[in-house]
Short mmCIF file of C-alpha atoms in Angstrom, two decimals:
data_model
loop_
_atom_site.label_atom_id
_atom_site.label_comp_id
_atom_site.label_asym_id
_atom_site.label_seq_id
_atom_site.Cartn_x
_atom_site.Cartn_y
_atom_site.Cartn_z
CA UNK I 1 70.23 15.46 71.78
CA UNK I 2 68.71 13.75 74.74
CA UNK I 3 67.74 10.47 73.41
CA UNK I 4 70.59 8.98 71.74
CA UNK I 5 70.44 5.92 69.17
CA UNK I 6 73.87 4.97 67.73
CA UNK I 7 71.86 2.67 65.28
CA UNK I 8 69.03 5.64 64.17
CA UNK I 9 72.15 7.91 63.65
CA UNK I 10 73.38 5.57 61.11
CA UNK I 11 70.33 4.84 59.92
CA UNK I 12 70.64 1.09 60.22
CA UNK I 13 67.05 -0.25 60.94
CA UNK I 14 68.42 -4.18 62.10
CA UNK I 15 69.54 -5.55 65.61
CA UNK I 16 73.10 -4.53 66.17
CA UNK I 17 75.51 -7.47 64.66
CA UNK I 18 76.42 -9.04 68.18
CA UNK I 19 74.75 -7.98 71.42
CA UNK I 20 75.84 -9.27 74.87
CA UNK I 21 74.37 -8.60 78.19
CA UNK I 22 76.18 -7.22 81.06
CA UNK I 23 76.83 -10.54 82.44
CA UNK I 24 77.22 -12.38 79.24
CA UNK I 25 80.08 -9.88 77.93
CA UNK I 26 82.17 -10.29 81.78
CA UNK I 27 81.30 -13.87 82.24
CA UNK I 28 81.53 -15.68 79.33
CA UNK I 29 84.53 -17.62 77.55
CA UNK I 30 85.80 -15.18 75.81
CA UNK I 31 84.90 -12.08 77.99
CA UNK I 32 84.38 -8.51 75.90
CA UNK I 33 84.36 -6.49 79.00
CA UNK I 34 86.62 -6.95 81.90
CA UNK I 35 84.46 -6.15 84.93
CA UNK I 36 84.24 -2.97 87.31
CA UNK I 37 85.24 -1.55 90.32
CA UNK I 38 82.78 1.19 91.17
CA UNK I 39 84.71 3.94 93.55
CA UNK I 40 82.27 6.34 95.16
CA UNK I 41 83.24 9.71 96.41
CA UNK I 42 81.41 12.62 97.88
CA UNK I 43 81.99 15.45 99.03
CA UNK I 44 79.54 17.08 102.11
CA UNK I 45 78.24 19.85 99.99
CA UNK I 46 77.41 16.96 97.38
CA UNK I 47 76.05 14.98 99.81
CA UNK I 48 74.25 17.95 102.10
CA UNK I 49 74.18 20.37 99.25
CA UNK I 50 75.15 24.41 99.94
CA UNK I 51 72.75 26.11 101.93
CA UNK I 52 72.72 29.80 102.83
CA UNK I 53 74.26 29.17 106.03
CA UNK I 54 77.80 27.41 104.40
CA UNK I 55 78.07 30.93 101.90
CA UNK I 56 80.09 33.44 103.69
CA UNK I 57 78.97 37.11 104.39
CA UNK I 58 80.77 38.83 102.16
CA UNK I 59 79.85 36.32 99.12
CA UNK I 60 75.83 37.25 100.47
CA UNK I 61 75.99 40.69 100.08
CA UNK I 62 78.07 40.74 96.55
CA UNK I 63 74.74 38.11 95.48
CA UNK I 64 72.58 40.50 97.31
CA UNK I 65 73.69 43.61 95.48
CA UNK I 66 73.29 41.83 91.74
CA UNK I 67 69.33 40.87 93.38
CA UNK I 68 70.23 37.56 94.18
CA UNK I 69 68.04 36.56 97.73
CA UNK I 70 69.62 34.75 100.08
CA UNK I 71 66.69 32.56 99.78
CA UNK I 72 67.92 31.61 96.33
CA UNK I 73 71.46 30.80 97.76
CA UNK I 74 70.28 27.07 98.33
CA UNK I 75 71.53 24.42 96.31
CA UNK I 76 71.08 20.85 96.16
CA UNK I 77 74.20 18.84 95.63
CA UNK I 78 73.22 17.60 92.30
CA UNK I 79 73.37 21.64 91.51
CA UNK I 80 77.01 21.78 92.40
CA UNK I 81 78.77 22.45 89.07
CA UNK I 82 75.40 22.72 87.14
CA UNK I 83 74.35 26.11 89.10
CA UNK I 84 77.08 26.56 91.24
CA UNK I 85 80.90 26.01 91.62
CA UNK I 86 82.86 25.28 94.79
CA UNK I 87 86.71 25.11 94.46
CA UNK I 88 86.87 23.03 97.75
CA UNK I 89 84.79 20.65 95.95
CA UNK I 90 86.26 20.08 92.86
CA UNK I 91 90.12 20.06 94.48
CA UNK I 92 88.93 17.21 97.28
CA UNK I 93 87.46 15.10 94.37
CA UNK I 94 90.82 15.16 92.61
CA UNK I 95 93.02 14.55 95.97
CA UNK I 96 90.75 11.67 96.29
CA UNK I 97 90.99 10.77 93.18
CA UNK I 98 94.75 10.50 93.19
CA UNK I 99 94.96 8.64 96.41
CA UNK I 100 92.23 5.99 95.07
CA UNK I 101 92.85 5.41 91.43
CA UNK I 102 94.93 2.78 89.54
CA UNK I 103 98.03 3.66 88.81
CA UNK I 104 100.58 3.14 85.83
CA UNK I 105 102.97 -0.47 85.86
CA UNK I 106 105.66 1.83 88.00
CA UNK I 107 103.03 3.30 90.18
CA UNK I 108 104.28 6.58 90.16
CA UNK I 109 101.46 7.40 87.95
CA UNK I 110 97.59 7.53 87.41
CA UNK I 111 96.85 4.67 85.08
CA UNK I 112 95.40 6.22 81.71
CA UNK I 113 92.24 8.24 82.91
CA UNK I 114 89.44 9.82 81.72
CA UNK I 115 87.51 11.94 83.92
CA UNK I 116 83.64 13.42 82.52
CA UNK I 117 83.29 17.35 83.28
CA UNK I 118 79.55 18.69 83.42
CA UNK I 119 80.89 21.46 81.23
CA UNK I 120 83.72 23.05 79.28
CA UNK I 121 83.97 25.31 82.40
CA UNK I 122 83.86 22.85 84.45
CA UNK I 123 86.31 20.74 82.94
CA UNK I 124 88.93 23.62 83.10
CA UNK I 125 88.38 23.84 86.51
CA UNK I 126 89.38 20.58 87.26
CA UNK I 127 92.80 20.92 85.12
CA UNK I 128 93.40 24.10 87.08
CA UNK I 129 92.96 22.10 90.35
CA UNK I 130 95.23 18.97 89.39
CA UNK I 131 98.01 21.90 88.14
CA UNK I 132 97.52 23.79 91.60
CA UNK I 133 97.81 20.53 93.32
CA UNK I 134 100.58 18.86 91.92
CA UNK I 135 102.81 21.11 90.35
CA UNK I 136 105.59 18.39 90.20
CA UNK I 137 103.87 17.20 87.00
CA UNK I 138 104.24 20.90 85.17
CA UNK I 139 100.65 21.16 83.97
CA UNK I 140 101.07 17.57 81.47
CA UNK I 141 99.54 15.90 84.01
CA UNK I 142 96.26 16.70 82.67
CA UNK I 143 94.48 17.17 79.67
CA UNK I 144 90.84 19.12 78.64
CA UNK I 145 90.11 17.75 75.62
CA UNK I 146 86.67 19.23 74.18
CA UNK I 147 85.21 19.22 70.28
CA UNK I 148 85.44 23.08 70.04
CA UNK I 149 89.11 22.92 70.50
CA UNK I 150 90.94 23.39 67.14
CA UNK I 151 93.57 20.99 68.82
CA UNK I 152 91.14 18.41 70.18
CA UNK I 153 92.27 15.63 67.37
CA UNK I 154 95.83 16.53 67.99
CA UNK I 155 95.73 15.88 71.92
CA UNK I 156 93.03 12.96 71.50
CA UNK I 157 96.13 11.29 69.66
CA UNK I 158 98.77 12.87 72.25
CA UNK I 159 96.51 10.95 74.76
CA UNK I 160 96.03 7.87 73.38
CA UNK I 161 99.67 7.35 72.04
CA UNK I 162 102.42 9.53 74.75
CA UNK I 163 102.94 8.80 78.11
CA UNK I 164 101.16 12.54 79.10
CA UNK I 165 99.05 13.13 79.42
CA UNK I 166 97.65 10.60 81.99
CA UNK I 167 94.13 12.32 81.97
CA UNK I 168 92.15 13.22 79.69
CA UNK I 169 89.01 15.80 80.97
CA UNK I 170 86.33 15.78 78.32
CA UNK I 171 82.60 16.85 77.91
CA UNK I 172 80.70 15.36 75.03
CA UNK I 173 84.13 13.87 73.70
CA UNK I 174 85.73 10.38 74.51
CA UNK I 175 82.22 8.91 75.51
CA UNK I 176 81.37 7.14 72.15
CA UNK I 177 83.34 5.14 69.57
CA UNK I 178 86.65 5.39 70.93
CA UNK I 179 89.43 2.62 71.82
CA UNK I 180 92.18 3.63 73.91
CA UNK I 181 92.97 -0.29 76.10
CA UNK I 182 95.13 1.89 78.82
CA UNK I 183 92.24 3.89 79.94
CA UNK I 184 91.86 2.04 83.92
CA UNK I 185 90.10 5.08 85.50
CA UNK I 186 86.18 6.49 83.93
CA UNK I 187 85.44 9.45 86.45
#
């Protein structure tokens, strides 16, 4: 699962058929890719991580009493989501997102989206927070869209023909093999 070959998977032992570099497939003539805009944001528990001190009292001793130490109550930043959620967290990164991303013709809406959850948890948490956040959009804002939902095919299509959703939140879905032109935001 970790080392990934589109070409062993199909068991096709030749080059692929046409293979550009990065700058060849932005730079050329006839340009394949249409080149980036890389958008960083961080939050200070990504950045700083969540150490004991950040984890209020009350959230110590409920830890303590299932035998978790304080001293393992210290996470790095790359932990957050992996180990350890943080609603904070995960409802900044979508404020920011929505103040920062490209939006639709009318500008009223994010341009087609999709945004890459660590996990199926994870990726309900951040529907949860763009539903909290901006109700005005009656939860068809956003979109999980996983492979072990029986309705996964049916709201890939919703996505990539209706106007909503705008943003589709996937994990192990959407990353390989799929076409949708409107897409204007990869998170």
């Amino acid at each position: 699962e970790v080392d990934r070959d589109t070409l062993r998977f199909f068991q096709c032992d030749d080059a692929p058929t046409t293979n550009y570099s990065y700058d060849e497939a932005i730079n050329s003539n006839q340009p394949y890719l249409v080149p980036f805009r890389v958008y960083k944001a961080r939050t200070h528990f990504q950045m700083k991580g969540i150490r004991p001190k950040d984890i209020p009292k009350e959230v110590k001793e409920q830890q303590a009493d299932k035998g978790v130490s304080e001293d393992e109550l210290d996470f790095e930043g790359t932990d957050i989501e992996r180990k350890v959620t943080n609603k904070g967290t995960t409802e900044s990164l979508v404020r920011e997102f929505m103040d920062n991303c490209h939006m639709d013709k009318a500008g009223t809406l994010p341009a087609k989206t999709i945004i890459f959850a660590v996990s199926r948890a994870h990726a309900r948490r951040i529907r949860q927070a763009f539903d909290d956040l901006y109700p005005e959009y009656n939860s068809y804002l956003a979109e999980v869209i996983v492979s072990d939902d029986p309705r996964a095919l049916d709201l890939k299509q919703a996505f990539e023909h209706e106007s909503l959703p705008r943003i589709a939140i996937s994990v192990d879905m959407l990353d390989t093999g799929v076409d949708i032109p409107e897409v204007c935001n990869l998170v």
